[in-house]
Structures are given as C-alpha cells and as structure tokens.
Amino acid sequence: SQLALKQWYQRRVAITAGEEMKVKKSLQEAAKKGDKDVCKILAKEIVNSRRSVSKLHESKAQINSICMQMDTQVSMIKMAGGMKSSAEVMKMMNRLTKVDEISHSMMELQKRKKYRLRLCVDTTAYRL
C-alpha cells in the first residue's frame, strides 16, 4: 500500500544518509592523512549517494502521482455508477408519473378554475 511504500522510501533515504555520514568521516580522516586518491574516491561516493537520494525522491513523487491518478479514476468510476443509477431512477419515475396525463389534468383544472371565477364575477356584478 501507499503507507508501506512511503516507509520503504524513508528507510532507504535514512540508510543512504547514514552511509554518507560514514563516508564523510572517512573522507575527513583521509584528508588529514593527505591521501588525495582516497579523498577523490570518497568524494565521488558522496556525490553518488546524493544522486541516489535525489532519484529516490523523484521516483517517490512519480509513484505518488500515479497513485493520485488511480484514486481519481476510481472516484470517477464510482461517480459514473451513481449517475447511472440516478438516471435509471429518473426513467422509472417518468414512466410511473405519466407527465403528459398530469399536465393535461392540470390544464383542465386551470380552465375550470377560470370558468368558476368568471361565474362568481358575473353573479356578483349582477347582484350589484
């Protein structure tokens, strides 16, 4: 998992840093003795260890990016499934409600209401 991977990278960086400290001490001792050849070799080893740490960080960033992309894809798949379910429910509701019949009934009720209102107005005007 991601946590195990992070721990592995942290362990590798810590191990490499510990090795680099040992090499630095050896480099200082070789410099005190005046052994230039050994100093060159040890300095190259320090540079290589720093490169490897840099590459570890780079690969960790790439893997984190891949993990985030995968999480995004999983979320999108879940969202698509939810939307599909919602669409199916809406289709069923449309079939059950019969929108055309309801709108026709509403129009009829509206016409009756207007007719009754007209009758009330006409009878009230007649009484006055």
PDB file of N, CA, C and O in Angstrom, residues 22-91:
ATOM      1  N   LYS A  22      29.149   8.132   7.231  1.00  0.00           N
ATOM      2  CA  LYS A  22      30.340   7.291   7.434  1.00  0.00           C
ATOM      3  C   LYS A  22      31.411   7.648   6.408  1.00  0.00           C
ATOM      4  O   LYS A  22      32.602   7.741   6.737  1.00  0.00           O
ATOM      5  N   VAL A  23      30.981   7.854   5.168  1.00  0.00           N
ATOM      6  CA  VAL A  23      31.934   8.189   4.105  1.00  0.00           C
ATOM      7  C   VAL A  23      32.550   9.558   4.368  1.00  0.00           C
ATOM      8  O   VAL A  23      33.752   9.768   4.132  1.00  0.00           O
ATOM      9  N   LYS A  24      31.770  10.515   4.883  1.00  0.00           N
ATOM     10  CA  LYS A  24      32.294  11.847   5.197  1.00  0.00           C
ATOM     11  C   LYS A  24      33.391  11.756   6.261  1.00  0.00           C
ATOM     12  O   LYS A  24      34.438  12.416   6.162  1.00  0.00           O
ATOM     13  N   LYS A  25      33.133  10.912   7.287  1.00  0.00           N
ATOM     14  CA  LYS A  25      34.147  10.741   8.332  1.00  0.00           C
ATOM     15  C   LYS A  25      35.423  10.144   7.751  1.00  0.00           C
ATOM     16  O   LYS A  25      36.541  10.577   8.066  1.00  0.00           O
ATOM     17  N   SER A  26      35.233   9.151   6.880  1.00  0.00           N
ATOM     18  CA  SER A  26      36.406   8.535   6.241  1.00  0.00           C
ATOM     19  C   SER A  26      37.133   9.552   5.376  1.00  0.00           C
ATOM     20  O   SER A  26      38.378   9.563   5.324  1.00  0.00           O
ATOM     21  N   LEU A  27      36.377  10.414   4.708  1.00  0.00           N
ATOM     22  CA  LEU A  27      36.971  11.453   3.849  1.00  0.00           C
ATOM     23  C   LEU A  27      37.790  12.426   4.690  1.00  0.00           C
ATOM     24  O   LEU A  27      38.913  12.805   4.304  1.00  0.00           O
ATOM     25  N   GLN A  28      37.254  12.816   5.843  1.00  0.00           N
ATOM     26  CA  GLN A  28      37.990  13.729   6.724  1.00  0.00           C
ATOM     27  C   GLN A  28      39.286  13.094   7.221  1.00  0.00           C
ATOM     28  O   GLN A  28      40.339  13.745   7.273  1.00  0.00           O
ATOM     29  N   GLU A  29      39.200  11.810   7.557  1.00  0.00           N
ATOM     30  CA  GLU A  29      40.405  11.113   8.029  1.00  0.00           C
ATOM     31  C   GLU A  29      41.443  11.009   6.908  1.00  0.00           C
ATOM     32  O   GLU A  29      42.643  11.195   7.135  1.00  0.00           O
ATOM     33  N   ALA A  30      40.982  10.716   5.694  1.00  0.00           N
ATOM     34  CA  ALA A  30      41.897  10.610   4.560  1.00  0.00           C
ATOM     35  C   ALA A  30      42.511  11.971   4.235  1.00  0.00           C
ATOM     36  O   ALA A  30      43.690  12.054   3.860  1.00  0.00           O
ATOM     37  N   ALA A  31      41.733  13.034   4.405  1.00  0.00           N
ATOM     38  CA  ALA A  31      42.249  14.384   4.146  1.00  0.00           C
ATOM     39  C   ALA A  31      43.323  14.748   5.174  1.00  0.00           C
ATOM     40  O   ALA A  31      44.323  15.391   4.833  1.00  0.00           O
ATOM     41  N   LYS A  32      43.112  14.354   6.449  1.00  0.00           N
ATOM     42  CA  LYS A  32      44.116  14.614   7.483  1.00  0.00           C
ATOM     43  C   LYS A  32      45.426  13.902   7.183  1.00  0.00           C
ATOM     44  O   LYS A  32      46.506  14.417   7.424  1.00  0.00           O
ATOM     45  N   LYS A  33      45.302  12.685   6.611  1.00  0.00           N
ATOM     46  CA  LYS A  33      46.494  11.896   6.262  1.00  0.00           C
ATOM     47  C   LYS A  33      47.142  12.408   4.980  1.00  0.00           C
ATOM     48  O   LYS A  33      48.286  12.080   4.703  1.00  0.00           O
ATOM     49  N   GLY A  34      46.358  13.176   4.189  1.00  0.00           N
ATOM     50  CA  GLY A  34      46.891  13.717   2.942  1.00  0.00           C
ATOM     51  C   GLY A  34      46.794  12.744   1.782  1.00  0.00           C
ATOM     52  O   GLY A  34      47.521  12.894   0.785  1.00  0.00           O
ATOM     53  N   ASP A  35      45.925  11.786   1.848  1.00  0.00           N
ATOM     54  CA  ASP A  35      45.757  10.772   0.791  1.00  0.00           C
ATOM     55  C   ASP A  35      44.734  11.265  -0.238  1.00  0.00           C
ATOM     56  O   ASP A  35      43.529  11.100  -0.071  1.00  0.00           O
ATOM     57  N   LYS A  36      45.255  11.908  -1.299  1.00  0.00           N
ATOM     58  CA  LYS A  36      44.394  12.540  -2.299  1.00  0.00           C
ATOM     59  C   LYS A  36      43.582  11.524  -3.107  1.00  0.00           C
ATOM     60  O   LYS A  36      42.419  11.774  -3.434  1.00  0.00           O
ATOM     61  N   ASP A  37      44.177  10.413  -3.453  1.00  0.00           N
ATOM     62  CA  ASP A  37      43.456   9.406  -4.252  1.00  0.00           C
ATOM     63  C   ASP A  37      42.220   8.870  -3.513  1.00  0.00           C
ATOM     64  O   ASP A  37      41.136   8.745  -4.092  1.00  0.00           O
ATOM     65  N   VAL A  38      42.397   8.570  -2.240  1.00  0.00           N
ATOM     66  CA  VAL A  38      41.284   8.075  -1.430  1.00  0.00           C
ATOM     67  C   VAL A  38      40.220   9.171  -1.284  1.00  0.00           C
ATOM     68  O   VAL A  38      39.016   8.901  -1.352  1.00  0.00           O
ATOM     69  N   CYS A  39      40.676  10.430  -1.122  1.00  0.00           N
ATOM     70  CA  CYS A  39      39.738  11.551  -0.989  1.00  0.00           C
ATOM     71  C   CYS A  39      38.872  11.685  -2.247  1.00  0.00           C
ATOM     72  O   CYS A  39      37.667  11.926  -2.145  1.00  0.00           O
ATOM     73  N   LYS A  40      39.472  11.540  -3.416  1.00  0.00           N
ATOM     74  CA  LYS A  40      38.715  11.624  -4.668  1.00  0.00           C
ATOM     75  C   LYS A  40      37.657  10.526  -4.751  1.00  0.00           C
ATOM     76  O   LYS A  40      36.501  10.765  -5.115  1.00  0.00           O
ATOM     77  N   ILE A  41      38.065   9.324  -4.423  1.00  0.00           N
ATOM     78  CA  ILE A  41      37.138   8.186  -4.481  1.00  0.00           C
ATOM     79  C   ILE A  41      35.968   8.392  -3.510  1.00  0.00           C
ATOM     80  O   ILE A  41      34.797   8.193  -3.854  1.00  0.00           O
ATOM     81  N   LEU A  42      36.294   8.815  -2.273  1.00  0.00           N
ATOM     82  CA  LEU A  42      35.254   9.021  -1.266  1.00  0.00           C
ATOM     83  C   LEU A  42      34.331  10.192  -1.648  1.00  0.00           C
ATOM     84  O   LEU A  42      33.116  10.139  -1.427  1.00  0.00           O
ATOM     85  N   ALA A  43      34.906  11.257  -2.230  1.00  0.00           N
ATOM     86  CA  ALA A  43      34.093  12.394  -2.660  1.00  0.00           C
ATOM     87  C   ALA A  43      33.116  11.962  -3.759  1.00  0.00           C
ATOM     88  O   ALA A  43      31.939  12.369  -3.764  1.00  0.00           O
ATOM     89  N   LYS A  44      33.596  11.114  -4.680  1.00  0.00           N
ATOM     90  CA  LYS A  44      32.709  10.598  -5.734  1.00  0.00           C
ATOM     91  C   LYS A  44      31.586   9.751  -5.126  1.00  0.00           C
ATOM     92  O   LYS A  44      30.447   9.777  -5.586  1.00  0.00           O
ATOM     93  N   GLU A  45      31.931   8.994  -4.096  1.00  0.00           N
ATOM     94  CA  GLU A  45      30.925   8.157  -3.441  1.00  0.00           C
ATOM     95  C   GLU A  45      29.844   9.017  -2.778  1.00  0.00           C
ATOM     96  O   GLU A  45      28.652   8.691  -2.827  1.00  0.00           O
ATOM     97  N   ILE A  46      30.268  10.142  -2.178  1.00  0.00           N
ATOM     98  CA  ILE A  46      29.295  11.067  -1.568  1.00  0.00           C
ATOM     99  C   ILE A  46      28.373  11.649  -2.636  1.00  0.00           C
ATOM    100  O   ILE A  46      27.154  11.711  -2.468  1.00  0.00           O
ATOM    101  N   VAL A  47      28.955  12.052  -3.761  1.00  0.00           N
ATOM    102  CA  VAL A  47      28.149  12.603  -4.857  1.00  0.00           C
ATOM    103  C   VAL A  47      27.157  11.559  -5.365  1.00  0.00           C
ATOM    104  O   VAL A  47      25.978  11.863  -5.601  1.00  0.00           O
ATOM    105  N   ASN A  48      27.620  10.328  -5.510  1.00  0.00           N
ATOM    106  CA  ASN A  48      26.724   9.251  -5.976  1.00  0.00           C
ATOM    107  C   ASN A  48      25.588   8.974  -4.980  1.00  0.00           C
ATOM    108  O   ASN A  48      24.449   8.731  -5.391  1.00  0.00           O
ATOM    109  N   SER A  49      25.913   9.010  -3.692  1.00  0.00           N
ATOM    110  CA  SER A  49      24.856   8.764  -2.702  1.00  0.00           C
ATOM    111  C   SER A  49      23.826   9.892  -2.738  1.00  0.00           C
ATOM    112  O   SER A  49      22.621   9.650  -2.619  1.00  0.00           O
ATOM    113  N   ARG A  50      24.271  11.124  -2.937  1.00  0.00           N
ATOM    114  CA  ARG A  50      23.321  12.250  -3.042  1.00  0.00           C
ATOM    115  C   ARG A  50      22.468  12.122  -4.300  1.00  0.00           C
ATOM    116  O   ARG A  50      21.284  12.437  -4.278  1.00  0.00           O
ATOM    117  N   ARG A  51      23.069  11.643  -5.377  1.00  0.00           N
ATOM    118  CA  ARG A  51      22.300  11.401  -6.611  1.00  0.00           C
ATOM    119  C   ARG A  51      21.240  10.323  -6.376  1.00  0.00           C
ATOM    120  O   ARG A  51      20.114  10.443  -6.844  1.00  0.00           O
ATOM    121  N   SER A  52      21.632   9.269  -5.673  1.00  0.00           N
ATOM    122  CA  SER A  52      20.668   8.188  -5.442  1.00  0.00           C
ATOM    123  C   SER A  52      19.510   8.660  -4.563  1.00  0.00           C
ATOM    124  O   SER A  52      18.358   8.283  -4.793  1.00  0.00           O
ATOM    125  N   VAL A  53      19.788   9.520  -3.577  1.00  0.00           N
ATOM    126  CA  VAL A  53      18.719  10.078  -2.748  1.00  0.00           C
ATOM    127  C   VAL A  53      17.798  10.946  -3.600  1.00  0.00           C
ATOM    128  O   VAL A  53      16.576  10.878  -3.495  1.00  0.00           O
ATOM    129  N   SER A  54      18.398  11.716  -4.486  1.00  0.00           N
ATOM    130  CA  SER A  54      17.603  12.566  -5.385  1.00  0.00           C
ATOM    131  C   SER A  54      16.707  11.712  -6.285  1.00  0.00           C
ATOM    132  O   SER A  54      15.527  12.022  -6.488  1.00  0.00           O
ATOM    133  N   LYS A  55      17.270  10.623  -6.794  1.00  0.00           N
ATOM    134  CA  LYS A  55      16.473   9.723  -7.644  1.00  0.00           C
ATOM    135  C   LYS A  55      15.366   9.047  -6.846  1.00  0.00           C
ATOM    136  O   LYS A  55      14.276   8.819  -7.364  1.00  0.00           O
ATOM    137  N   LEU A  56      15.650   8.706  -5.591  1.00  0.00           N
ATOM    138  CA  LEU A  56      14.616   8.124  -4.739  1.00  0.00           C
ATOM    139  C   LEU A  56      13.447   9.097  -4.550  1.00  0.00           C
ATOM    140  O   LEU A  56      12.287   8.713  -4.650  1.00  0.00           O
ATOM    141  N   HIS A  57      13.781  10.360  -4.291  1.00  0.00           N
ATOM    142  CA  HIS A  57      12.727  11.365  -4.133  1.00  0.00           C
ATOM    143  C   HIS A  57      11.932  11.536  -5.429  1.00  0.00           C
ATOM    144  O   HIS A  57      10.700  11.679  -5.403  1.00  0.00           O
ATOM    145  N   GLU A  58      12.632  11.513  -6.539  1.00  0.00           N
ATOM    146  CA  GLU A  58      11.968  11.653  -7.843  1.00  0.00           C
ATOM    147  C   GLU A  58      11.026  10.480  -8.112  1.00  0.00           C
ATOM    148  O   GLU A  58       9.879  10.663  -8.523  1.00  0.00           O
ATOM    149  N   SER A  59      11.500   9.273  -7.859  1.00  0.00           N
ATOM    150  CA  SER A  59      10.648   8.101  -8.104  1.00  0.00           C
ATOM    151  C   SER A  59       9.473   8.069  -7.127  1.00  0.00           C
ATOM    152  O   SER A  59       8.366   7.677  -7.482  1.00  0.00           O
ATOM    153  N   LYS A  60       9.697   8.532  -5.891  1.00  0.00           N
ATOM    154  CA  LYS A  60       8.603   8.611  -4.924  1.00  0.00           C
ATOM    155  C   LYS A  60       7.534   9.590  -5.411  1.00  0.00           C
ATOM    156  O   LYS A  60       6.337   9.300  -5.321  1.00  0.00           O
ATOM    157  N   ALA A  61       7.951  10.714  -5.953  1.00  0.00           N
ATOM    158  CA  ALA A  61       6.996  11.697  -6.471  1.00  0.00           C
ATOM    159  C   ALA A  61       6.211  11.123  -7.651  1.00  0.00           C
ATOM    160  O   ALA A  61       4.994  11.327  -7.762  1.00  0.00           O
ATOM    161  N   GLN A  62       6.893  10.389  -8.512  1.00  0.00           N
ATOM    162  CA  GLN A  62       6.209   9.784  -9.658  1.00  0.00           C
ATOM    163  C   GLN A  62       5.182   8.743  -9.203  1.00  0.00           C
ATOM    164  O   GLN A  62       4.065   8.673  -9.729  1.00  0.00           O
ATOM    165  N   ILE A  63       5.550   7.927  -8.244  1.00  0.00           N
ATOM    166  CA  ILE A  63       4.631   6.903  -7.747  1.00  0.00           C
ATOM    167  C   ILE A  63       3.443   7.556  -7.040  1.00  0.00           C
ATOM    168  O   ILE A  63       2.298   7.118  -7.202  1.00  0.00           O
ATOM    169  N   ASN A  64       3.693   8.642  -6.277  1.00  0.00           N
ATOM    170  CA  ASN A  64       2.585   9.359  -5.644  1.00  0.00           C
ATOM    171  C   ASN A  64       1.634   9.922  -6.695  1.00  0.00           C
ATOM    172  O   ASN A  64       0.417   9.886  -6.525  1.00  0.00           O
ATOM    173  N   SER A  65       2.195  10.422  -7.789  1.00  0.00           N
ATOM    174  CA  SER A  65       1.377  10.954  -8.878  1.00  0.00           C
ATOM    175  C   SER A  65       0.514   9.858  -9.485  1.00  0.00           C
ATOM    176  O   SER A  65      -0.685  10.050  -9.737  1.00  0.00           O
ATOM    177  N   ILE A  66       1.100   8.700  -9.705  1.00  0.00           N
ATOM    178  CA  ILE A  66       0.353   7.563 -10.263  1.00  0.00           C
ATOM    179  C   ILE A  66      -0.758   7.138  -9.304  1.00  0.00           C
ATOM    180  O   ILE A  66      -1.883   6.872  -9.724  1.00  0.00           O
ATOM    181  N   CYS A  67      -0.453   7.105  -8.015  1.00  0.00           N
ATOM    182  CA  CYS A  67      -1.470   6.728  -7.014  1.00  0.00           C
ATOM    183  C   CYS A  67      -2.633   7.718  -7.021  1.00  0.00           C
ATOM    184  O   CYS A  67      -3.802   7.315  -6.945  1.00  0.00           O
ATOM    185  N   MET A  68      -2.321   9.017  -7.127  1.00  0.00           N
ATOM    186  CA  MET A  68      -3.393  10.016  -7.166  1.00  0.00           C
ATOM    187  C   MET A  68      -4.237   9.866  -8.426  1.00  0.00           C
ATOM    188  O   MET A  68      -5.463   9.994  -8.381  1.00  0.00           O
ATOM    189  N   GLN A  69      -3.594   9.576  -9.555  1.00  0.00           N
ATOM    190  CA  GLN A  69      -4.340   9.379 -10.797  1.00  0.00           C
ATOM    191  C   GLN A  69      -5.265   8.166 -10.672  1.00  0.00           C
ATOM    192  O   GLN A  69      -6.416   8.200 -11.124  1.00  0.00           O
ATOM    193  N   MET A  70      -4.758   7.110 -10.062  1.00  0.00           N
ATOM    194  CA  MET A  70      -5.587   5.912  -9.873  1.00  0.00           C
ATOM    195  C   MET A  70      -6.766   6.205  -8.944  1.00  0.00           C
ATOM    196  O   MET A  70      -7.891   5.768  -9.206  1.00  0.00           O
ATOM    197  N   ASP A  71      -6.520   6.958  -7.863  1.00  0.00           N
ATOM    198  CA  ASP A  71      -7.604   7.331  -6.958  1.00  0.00           C
ATOM    199  C   ASP A  71      -8.661   8.159  -7.691  1.00  0.00           C
ATOM    200  O   ASP A  71      -9.867   7.971  -7.484  1.00  0.00           O
ATOM    201  N   THR A  72      -8.201   9.069  -8.555  1.00  0.00           N
ATOM    202  CA  THR A  72      -9.123   9.900  -9.332  1.00  0.00           C
ATOM    203  C   THR A  72      -9.964   9.037 -10.257  1.00  0.00           C
ATOM    204  O   THR A  72     -11.182   9.233 -10.374  1.00  0.00           O
ATOM    205  N   GLN A  73      -9.335   8.064 -10.909  1.00  0.00           N
ATOM    206  CA  GLN A  73     -10.076   7.185 -11.811  1.00  0.00           C
ATOM    207  C   GLN A  73     -11.108   6.350 -11.053  1.00  0.00           C
ATOM    208  O   GLN A  73     -12.231   6.169 -11.515  1.00  0.00           O
ATOM    209  N   VAL A  74     -10.736   5.859  -9.884  1.00  0.00           N
ATOM    210  CA  VAL A  74     -11.676   5.079  -9.069  1.00  0.00           C
ATOM    211  C   VAL A  74     -12.867   5.960  -8.680  1.00  0.00           C
ATOM    212  O   VAL A  74     -14.021   5.536  -8.761  1.00  0.00           O
ATOM    213  N   SER A  75     -12.583   7.198  -8.288  1.00  0.00           N
ATOM    214  CA  SER A  75     -13.661   8.116  -7.919  1.00  0.00           C
ATOM    215  C   SER A  75     -14.575   8.393  -9.101  1.00  0.00           C
ATOM    216  O   SER A  75     -15.798   8.461  -8.949  1.00  0.00           O
ATOM    217  N   MET A  76     -13.982   8.555 -10.270  1.00  0.00           N
ATOM    218  CA  MET A  76     -14.785   8.825 -11.466  1.00  0.00           C
ATOM    219  C   MET A  76     -15.665   7.625 -11.809  1.00  0.00           C
ATOM    220  O   MET A  76     -16.821   7.787 -12.214  1.00  0.00           O
ATOM    221  N   ILE A  77     -15.139   6.432 -11.638  1.00  0.00           N
ATOM    222  CA  ILE A  77     -15.929   5.221 -11.899  1.00  0.00           C
ATOM    223  C   ILE A  77     -17.102   5.139 -10.918  1.00  0.00           C
ATOM    224  O   ILE A  77     -18.234   4.830 -11.307  1.00  0.00           O
ATOM    225  N   LYS A  78     -16.839   5.429  -9.647  1.00  0.00           N
ATOM    226  CA  LYS A  78     -17.913   5.420  -8.655  1.00  0.00           C
ATOM    227  C   LYS A  78     -18.965   6.477  -8.988  1.00  0.00           C
ATOM    228  O   LYS A  78     -20.157   6.229  -8.876  1.00  0.00           O
ATOM    229  N   MET A  79     -18.502   7.662  -9.405  1.00  0.00           N
ATOM    230  CA  MET A  79     -19.420   8.743  -9.760  1.00  0.00           C
ATOM    231  C   MET A  79     -20.270   8.349 -10.963  1.00  0.00           C
ATOM    232  O   MET A  79     -21.477   8.590 -10.978  1.00  0.00           O
ATOM    233  N   ALA A  80     -19.661   7.720 -11.944  1.00  0.00           N
ATOM    234  CA  ALA A  80     -20.403   7.281 -13.134  1.00  0.00           C
ATOM    235  C   ALA A  80     -21.466   6.260 -12.747  1.00  0.00           C
ATOM    236  O   ALA A  80     -22.593   6.301 -13.244  1.00  0.00           O
ATOM    237  N   GLY A  81     -21.124   5.358 -11.853  1.00  0.00           N
ATOM    238  CA  GLY A  81     -22.092   4.363 -11.386  1.00  0.00           C
ATOM    239  C   GLY A  81     -23.260   5.027 -10.674  1.00  0.00           C
ATOM    240  O   GLY A  81     -24.423   4.665 -10.886  1.00  0.00           O
ATOM    241  N   GLY A  82     -22.961   6.009  -9.846  1.00  0.00           N
ATOM    242  CA  GLY A  82     -24.023   6.740  -9.154  1.00  0.00           C
ATOM    243  C   GLY A  82     -24.917   7.499 -10.119  1.00  0.00           C
ATOM    244  O   GLY A  82     -26.147   7.523  -9.962  1.00  0.00           O
ATOM    245  N   MET A  83     -24.307   8.112 -11.124  1.00  0.00           N
ATOM    246  CA  MET A  83     -25.096   8.850 -12.112  1.00  0.00           C
ATOM    247  C   MET A  83     -25.971   7.905 -12.930  1.00  0.00           C
ATOM    248  O   MET A  83     -27.109   8.230 -13.266  1.00  0.00           O
ATOM    249  N   LYS A  84     -25.437   6.730 -13.227  1.00  0.00           N
ATOM    250  CA  LYS A  84     -26.213   5.739 -13.982  1.00  0.00           C
ATOM    251  C   LYS A  84     -27.433   5.316 -13.167  1.00  0.00           C
ATOM    252  O   LYS A  84     -28.547   5.230 -13.689  1.00  0.00           O
ATOM    253  N   SER A  85     -27.219   5.067 -11.885  1.00  0.00           N
ATOM    254  CA  SER A  85     -28.330   4.686 -11.013  1.00  0.00           C
ATOM    255  C   SER A  85     -29.370   5.802 -10.948  1.00  0.00           C
ATOM    256  O   SER A  85     -30.571   5.542 -11.013  1.00  0.00           O
ATOM    257  N   SER A  86     -28.902   7.041 -10.841  1.00  0.00           N
ATOM    258  CA  SER A  86     -29.827   8.178 -10.783  1.00  0.00           C
ATOM    259  C   SER A  86     -30.625   8.284 -12.063  1.00  0.00           C
ATOM    260  O   SER A  86     -31.839   8.552 -12.025  1.00  0.00           O
ATOM    261  N   ALA A  87     -29.977   8.087 -13.191  1.00  0.00           N
ATOM    262  CA  ALA A  87     -30.675   8.162 -14.475  1.00  0.00           C
ATOM    263  C   ALA A  87     -31.742   7.072 -14.578  1.00  0.00           C
ATOM    264  O   ALA A  87     -32.851   7.327 -15.065  1.00  0.00           O
ATOM    265  N   GLU A  88     -31.409   5.885 -14.110  1.00  0.00           N
ATOM    266  CA  GLU A  88     -32.379   4.787 -14.138  1.00  0.00           C
ATOM    267  C   GLU A  88     -33.586   5.093 -13.247  1.00  0.00           C
ATOM    268  O   GLU A  88     -34.741   4.845 -13.626  1.00  0.00           O
ATOM    269  N   VAL A  89     -33.336   5.664 -12.076  1.00  0.00           N
ATOM    270  CA  VAL A  89     -34.429   6.021 -11.168  1.00  0.00           C
ATOM    271  C   VAL A  89     -35.308   7.086 -11.819  1.00  0.00           C
ATOM    272  O   VAL A  89     -36.542   7.016 -11.751  1.00  0.00           O
ATOM    273  N   MET A  90     -34.686   8.058 -12.471  1.00  0.00           N
ATOM    274  CA  MET A  90     -35.459   9.118 -13.129  1.00  0.00           C
ATOM    275  C   MET A  90     -36.311   8.548 -14.265  1.00  0.00           C
ATOM    276  O   MET A  90     -37.461   8.961 -14.458  1.00  0.00           O
ATOM    277  N   LYS A  91     -35.780   7.600 -15.009  1.00  0.00           N
ATOM    278  CA  LYS A  91     -36.552   6.960 -16.078  1.00  0.00           C
ATOM    279  C   LYS A  91     -37.782   6.253 -15.498  1.00  0.00           C
ATOM    280  O   LYS A  91     -38.883   6.357 -16.028  1.00  0.00           O
TER     281      LYS A  91
END
